[in-house]
């Protein structure tokens, strides 16, 4: 006899004092519920309920056993909870790839949120571009990555797709730093700063193509992995950085009218993972990362991912 299952039925009937309501609460039909109660009574050698067509009441032995049954079910729930934590603890750590331009406050929020919700897991973040993340995920040296799209994700499952509008970071004294949103054509002929193409070639090329479609044909493209390097170029008046909003002394961030320039981001992990415990850990990270990116990085959900294969080619060829 499944004693725990039968005790769950007993407690439900005892609390509802109605077989129909108890069956509905348990998500089962009434006849099998009645049969379970009868088998439990036979096993214990006791009558637990006085029942008639009009009412159901606990017998004296039923009232005596009810608290014990509740306590036992609580202990069983605790055992299941501890087992789940032990399974997650067996994973030990989740190896995560994150883009270099995610930003310190976003990274800190992600780590803090993960610690709060997954105290039995250790997060091992690595600063790593999309192209290298794809290789590491395929080789099994990374469990989950935060990718920039488009990328070749045919062998990966993806979390929710998010979009992050980019604006222009300008020297505070420049003419374009005053007023409302800019049009890309307002920056035509200026030199711009972007993340390195080798980090996320698909996103890099897509962004430059969007610039050209909207009238921004840059005089030169500087690549900066470190945000401070990009800031230095902007402060020096050398270039305009296309970034998410930044607040720094000496510079002004201006949005682009209509949000034509945006980065698409999602979590990704290998398809067909065989370890269900690691699978759950990755799901938890993805849920937390998606929430943090929306709340702290200004990203908004897209309805669906755009599938596109990325072909490697030199940046100079793209700009020619």
Short mmCIF file of C-alpha atoms in Angstrom, two decimals:
data_model
loop_
_atom_site.label_atom_id
_atom_site.label_comp_id
_atom_site.label_asym_id
_atom_site.label_seq_id
_atom_site.Cartn_x
_atom_site.Cartn_y
_atom_site.Cartn_z
CA UNK A 1 0.00 0.00 0.00
CA UNK A 2 1.17 3.52 -0.78
CA UNK A 3 0.84 4.74 2.81
CA UNK A 4 1.88 8.33 2.07
CA UNK A 5 -0.60 8.61 -0.80
CA UNK A 6 -3.37 7.15 1.35
CA UNK A 7 -2.57 9.53 4.21
CA UNK A 8 -2.77 12.47 1.79
CA UNK A 9 -6.26 11.31 0.90
CA UNK A 10 -7.15 10.91 4.58
CA UNK A 11 -5.99 14.45 5.45
CA UNK A 12 -7.82 15.94 2.47
CA UNK A 13 -11.11 14.27 3.41
CA UNK A 14 -10.63 15.14 7.08
CA UNK A 15 -10.08 18.81 6.26
CA UNK A 16 -12.88 19.05 3.68
CA UNK A 17 -15.32 16.67 5.41
CA UNK A 18 -16.68 16.08 1.93
CA UNK A 19 -15.50 13.32 -0.41
CA UNK A 20 -16.41 15.27 -3.55
CA UNK A 21 -14.54 18.40 -2.45
CA UNK A 22 -11.54 16.34 -1.32
CA UNK A 23 -11.42 14.51 -4.65
CA UNK A 24 -11.50 17.82 -6.51
CA UNK A 25 -8.67 19.18 -4.32
CA UNK A 26 -6.58 16.09 -5.02
CA UNK A 27 -7.35 16.12 -8.73
CA UNK A 28 -8.91 12.67 -8.78
CA UNK A 29 -12.32 11.05 -9.11
CA UNK A 30 -14.41 10.36 -6.02
CA UNK A 31 -14.71 6.52 -6.30
CA UNK A 32 -10.95 5.84 -6.15
CA UNK A 33 -10.69 8.30 -3.25
CA UNK A 34 -13.35 6.36 -1.34
CA UNK A 35 -11.55 3.10 -2.15
CA UNK A 36 -8.27 4.48 -0.79
CA UNK A 37 -9.91 5.54 2.46
CA UNK A 38 -11.45 2.08 2.79
CA UNK A 39 -8.08 0.39 2.20
CA UNK A 40 -6.42 2.67 4.76
CA UNK A 41 -9.11 1.85 7.32
CA UNK A 42 -8.64 -1.85 6.60
CA UNK A 43 -4.85 -1.56 6.92
CA UNK A 44 -5.12 0.28 10.27
CA UNK A 45 -8.04 -1.77 11.55
CA UNK A 46 -9.92 1.43 12.37
CA UNK A 47 -12.90 3.34 11.09
CA UNK A 48 -11.68 6.87 10.36
CA UNK A 49 -14.93 8.48 9.25
CA UNK A 50 -18.61 8.23 10.06
CA UNK A 51 -20.22 8.88 6.72
CA UNK A 52 -23.77 9.01 5.50
CA UNK A 53 -25.40 10.41 2.40
CA UNK A 54 -25.66 13.79 4.15
CA UNK A 55 -22.46 14.31 6.06
CA UNK A 56 -18.95 13.07 6.83
CA UNK A 57 -17.42 13.24 10.30
CA UNK A 58 -14.16 12.10 11.79
CA UNK A 59 -14.39 9.31 14.30
CA UNK A 60 -12.49 9.56 17.59
CA UNK A 61 -9.61 7.41 16.18
CA UNK A 62 -9.67 9.58 13.04
CA UNK A 63 -9.26 12.76 15.10
CA UNK A 64 -6.44 11.09 17.02
CA UNK A 65 -4.54 10.19 13.85
CA UNK A 66 -5.10 13.42 11.94
CA UNK A 67 -2.30 15.48 13.56
CA UNK A 68 0.13 12.57 13.23
CA UNK A 69 -0.73 12.21 9.54
CA UNK A 70 -0.21 15.93 8.93
CA UNK A 71 3.13 15.82 10.72
CA UNK A 72 4.26 12.81 8.71
CA UNK A 73 3.30 14.46 5.42
CA UNK A 74 5.20 17.61 6.43
CA UNK A 75 8.29 15.49 7.12
CA UNK A 76 7.95 13.77 3.76
CA UNK A 77 7.76 17.17 2.03
CA UNK A 78 10.91 18.20 3.88
CA UNK A 79 12.70 15.05 2.72
CA UNK A 80 11.76 15.79 -0.88
CA UNK A 81 12.97 19.38 -0.49
CA UNK A 82 16.28 18.28 1.03
CA UNK A 83 16.74 15.73 -1.72
CA UNK A 84 16.20 18.42 -4.36
CA UNK A 85 18.77 20.67 -2.66
CA UNK A 86 21.21 17.77 -2.43
CA UNK A 87 20.80 17.06 -6.14
CA UNK A 88 21.54 20.69 -6.99
CA UNK A 89 24.45 20.67 -4.57
CA UNK A 90 25.89 17.71 -6.43
CA UNK A 91 26.33 19.97 -9.46
CA UNK A 92 28.53 22.24 -7.34
CA UNK A 93 28.95 25.10 -9.78
CA UNK A 94 27.38 26.49 -12.92
CA UNK A 95 29.95 27.71 -15.48
CA UNK A 96 28.59 30.82 -17.12
CA UNK A 97 29.84 32.91 -20.03
CA UNK A 98 29.07 36.64 -19.96
CA UNK A 99 29.83 39.40 -22.50
CA UNK A 100 32.52 41.90 -21.50
CA UNK A 101 30.25 44.92 -21.95
CA UNK A 102 27.56 43.69 -19.57
CA UNK A 103 28.63 46.27 -17.00
CA UNK A 104 29.72 46.01 -13.38
CA UNK A 105 26.36 46.82 -11.72
CA UNK A 106 24.54 44.27 -13.91
CA UNK A 107 27.12 41.59 -13.12
CA UNK A 108 26.90 42.36 -9.41
CA UNK A 109 23.09 42.15 -9.47
CA UNK A 110 23.25 38.84 -11.33
CA UNK A 111 25.65 37.27 -8.84
CA UNK A 112 23.68 38.58 -5.84
CA UNK A 113 20.36 37.33 -7.22
CA UNK A 114 21.84 33.93 -7.99
CA UNK A 115 23.33 33.63 -4.49
CA UNK A 116 19.98 34.51 -2.95
CA UNK A 117 17.92 32.02 -4.95
CA UNK A 118 20.49 29.22 -5.39
CA UNK A 119 22.46 29.11 -2.12
CA UNK A 120 23.57 25.52 -2.81
CA UNK A 121 25.19 26.39 -6.13
CA UNK A 122 28.35 28.32 -6.92
CA UNK A 123 28.37 30.60 -9.94
CA UNK A 124 31.55 30.56 -12.01
CA UNK A 125 31.27 33.55 -14.40
CA UNK A 126 33.75 34.07 -17.25
CA UNK A 127 34.10 37.22 -19.34
CA UNK A 128 33.87 35.76 -22.81
CA UNK A 129 32.52 36.87 -26.19
CA UNK A 130 29.71 35.20 -28.09
CA UNK A 131 31.92 33.43 -30.64
CA UNK A 132 34.09 31.91 -27.92
CA UNK A 133 31.02 31.07 -25.85
CA UNK A 134 29.61 29.04 -28.73
CA UNK A 135 32.85 27.05 -28.95
CA UNK A 136 33.00 26.53 -25.18
CA UNK A 137 29.37 25.37 -25.02
CA UNK A 138 29.98 22.89 -27.84
CA UNK A 139 33.13 21.58 -26.14
CA UNK A 140 31.40 21.27 -22.76
CA UNK A 141 33.67 23.72 -20.94
CA UNK A 142 30.75 26.08 -20.37
CA UNK A 143 27.28 25.19 -19.05
CA UNK A 144 25.34 28.25 -20.20
CA UNK A 145 26.17 31.47 -21.98
CA UNK A 146 24.67 34.93 -22.40
CA UNK A 147 24.92 35.37 -26.17
CA UNK A 148 24.63 38.30 -28.52
CA UNK A 149 22.51 37.54 -31.60
CA UNK A 150 22.60 36.70 -34.44
CA UNK A 151 24.86 33.73 -33.78
CA UNK A 152 24.98 30.14 -34.95
CA UNK A 153 22.74 28.55 -32.31
CA UNK A 154 21.57 25.47 -34.21
CA UNK A 155 22.93 23.14 -31.51
CA UNK A 156 21.67 25.18 -28.58
CA UNK A 157 18.45 25.77 -26.73
CA UNK A 158 17.68 29.41 -26.07
CA UNK A 159 16.09 31.32 -23.22
CA UNK A 160 13.82 34.34 -23.73
CA UNK A 161 15.16 36.77 -26.36
CA UNK A 162 15.75 40.31 -25.07
CA UNK A 163 16.47 43.55 -26.91
CA UNK A 164 18.61 46.43 -25.63
CA UNK A 165 18.38 49.74 -27.54
CA UNK A 166 21.72 51.48 -28.08
CA UNK A 167 22.35 55.20 -28.04
CA UNK A 168 25.30 57.53 -28.66
CA UNK A 169 27.86 58.41 -26.00
CA UNK A 170 29.26 61.84 -26.81
CA UNK A 171 31.64 64.37 -25.25
CA UNK A 172 29.59 66.71 -23.06
CA UNK A 173 30.68 69.75 -25.07
CA UNK A 174 29.87 68.43 -28.52
CA UNK A 175 26.96 69.99 -30.48
CA UNK A 176 25.12 66.65 -30.71
CA UNK A 177 25.14 66.30 -26.91
CA UNK A 178 22.40 68.89 -26.58
CA UNK A 179 18.70 68.32 -27.19
CA UNK A 180 16.57 65.19 -27.52
CA UNK A 181 17.03 61.90 -29.36
CA UNK A 182 19.48 61.79 -32.26
CA UNK A 183 18.95 60.36 -35.72
CA UNK A 184 21.76 58.07 -36.92
CA UNK A 185 22.31 60.44 -39.84
CA UNK A 186 23.21 63.16 -37.31
CA UNK A 187 26.41 61.18 -36.64
CA UNK A 188 27.24 60.49 -40.28
CA UNK A 189 30.94 60.72 -40.98
CA UNK A 190 31.93 60.46 -37.31
CA UNK A 191 34.19 57.72 -36.05
CA UNK A 192 32.40 55.24 -33.81
CA UNK A 193 33.37 52.76 -31.08
CA UNK A 194 31.90 49.25 -30.84
CA UNK A 195 32.67 45.98 -29.10
CA UNK A 196 35.27 43.87 -31.00
CA UNK A 197 33.93 42.05 -34.02
CA UNK A 198 35.69 38.86 -32.98
CA UNK A 199 33.59 38.80 -29.79
CA UNK A 200 30.21 38.74 -31.57
CA UNK A 201 30.63 38.95 -35.37
CA UNK A 202 26.93 38.58 -36.13
CA UNK A 203 25.85 41.35 -33.78
CA UNK A 204 28.75 43.58 -34.85
CA UNK A 205 27.90 43.28 -38.54
CA UNK A 206 24.18 43.63 -37.96
CA UNK A 207 24.73 46.83 -35.99
CA UNK A 208 26.92 48.39 -38.68
CA UNK A 209 24.41 47.42 -41.34
CA UNK A 210 21.66 49.13 -39.33
CA UNK A 211 23.83 52.25 -39.06
CA UNK A 212 24.23 52.42 -42.82
CA UNK A 213 20.54 51.76 -43.45
CA UNK A 214 19.69 54.74 -41.27
CA UNK A 215 22.23 57.17 -42.74
CA UNK A 216 25.26 56.68 -40.49
CA UNK A 217 28.32 55.79 -42.56
CA UNK A 218 31.18 55.94 -40.03
CA UNK A 219 34.57 57.35 -41.02
CA UNK A 220 36.20 54.61 -38.93
CA UNK A 221 35.20 51.87 -36.52
CA UNK A 222 37.23 51.48 -33.32
CA UNK A 223 36.89 48.29 -31.32
CA UNK A 224 36.88 48.40 -27.52
CA UNK A 225 36.37 45.43 -25.25
CA UNK A 226 36.93 47.50 -22.11
CA UNK A 227 34.22 50.16 -21.57
CA UNK A 228 36.87 52.45 -20.05
CA UNK A 229 38.84 52.33 -23.31
CA UNK A 230 35.71 53.36 -25.22
CA UNK A 231 35.10 56.13 -22.69
CA UNK A 232 38.63 57.42 -23.21
CA UNK A 233 38.11 57.67 -26.96
CA UNK A 234 34.85 59.56 -26.42
CA UNK A 235 36.36 61.96 -23.87
CA UNK A 236 39.22 62.66 -26.27
CA UNK A 237 36.73 63.58 -28.99
CA UNK A 238 38.08 60.82 -31.21
CA UNK A 239 34.85 58.85 -31.64
CA UNK A 240 31.22 58.34 -30.60
CA UNK A 241 30.45 55.13 -28.70
CA UNK A 242 27.28 53.21 -29.50
CA UNK A 243 26.30 51.76 -26.15
CA UNK A 244 23.55 51.18 -23.64
CA UNK A 245 22.93 54.17 -21.32
CA UNK A 246 26.04 55.24 -19.37
CA UNK A 247 26.40 57.96 -16.76
CA UNK A 248 29.97 59.27 -16.57
CA UNK A 249 31.43 62.69 -15.93
CA UNK A 250 32.37 64.56 -19.09
CA UNK A 251 30.10 62.59 -21.44
CA UNK A 252 26.42 62.58 -22.40
CA UNK A 253 24.39 59.58 -23.55
CA UNK A 254 21.73 60.36 -26.15
CA UNK A 255 19.05 57.89 -27.32
CA UNK A 256 18.58 57.19 -31.02
CA UNK A 257 15.13 58.13 -32.34
CA UNK A 258 13.04 55.06 -33.06
CA UNK A 259 15.55 52.66 -31.47
CA UNK A 260 16.93 51.42 -34.83
CA UNK A 261 20.15 50.22 -33.17
CA UNK A 262 19.70 47.39 -30.71
CA UNK A 263 21.49 44.35 -29.31
CA UNK A 264 19.62 41.06 -29.01
CA UNK A 265 20.62 38.84 -26.13
CA UNK A 266 19.58 35.49 -24.70
CA UNK A 267 20.89 32.64 -22.59
CA UNK A 268 21.95 29.52 -24.53
CA UNK A 269 22.93 25.98 -23.57
CA UNK A 270 23.60 22.74 -25.47
CA UNK A 271 20.59 20.76 -26.69
CA UNK A 272 19.96 17.29 -25.34
CA UNK A 273 21.81 17.62 -22.07
CA UNK A 274 21.75 14.25 -20.31
CA UNK A 275 22.21 15.45 -16.74
CA UNK A 276 18.75 16.48 -15.45
CA UNK A 277 20.26 18.05 -12.33
CA UNK A 278 22.51 20.34 -14.38
CA UNK A 279 19.54 21.02 -16.64
CA UNK A 280 17.57 22.34 -13.66
CA UNK A 281 20.54 24.45 -12.53
CA UNK A 282 20.81 26.02 -16.01
CA UNK A 283 17.05 26.69 -16.04
CA UNK A 284 17.36 28.50 -12.73
CA UNK A 285 20.29 30.58 -13.96
CA UNK A 286 18.41 31.46 -17.16
CA UNK A 287 15.37 32.59 -15.22
CA UNK A 288 17.48 34.73 -12.89
CA UNK A 289 19.64 36.17 -15.69
CA UNK A 290 16.60 37.10 -17.78
CA UNK A 291 15.04 38.87 -14.83
CA UNK A 292 18.27 40.74 -13.99
CA UNK A 293 18.90 41.79 -17.60
CA UNK A 294 15.39 43.20 -17.86
CA UNK A 295 15.57 44.99 -14.53
CA UNK A 296 19.16 46.26 -14.49
CA UNK A 297 20.26 46.41 -18.14
CA UNK A 298 17.16 47.97 -19.69
CA UNK A 299 16.47 44.96 -21.90
CA UNK A 300 12.93 44.18 -23.09
CA UNK A 301 11.55 40.83 -24.30
CA UNK A 302 11.16 40.04 -27.98
CA UNK A 303 8.41 37.74 -29.16
CA UNK A 304 10.78 35.30 -30.84
CA UNK A 305 14.39 34.80 -31.85
CA UNK A 306 15.50 35.57 -35.39
CA UNK A 307 17.22 32.50 -36.84
CA UNK A 308 20.23 33.37 -38.95
CA UNK A 309 23.47 31.61 -39.78
CA UNK A 310 26.56 33.78 -39.31
CA UNK A 311 29.33 33.57 -41.91
CA UNK A 312 32.80 34.68 -40.86
CA UNK A 313 34.30 37.51 -42.88
CA UNK A 314 36.82 40.29 -42.20
CA UNK A 315 35.56 43.61 -40.88
CA UNK A 316 37.51 45.48 -43.53
CA UNK A 317 35.57 43.66 -46.22
CA UNK A 318 32.30 44.62 -44.58
CA UNK A 319 33.22 48.29 -44.49
CA UNK A 320 34.59 48.50 -47.99
#
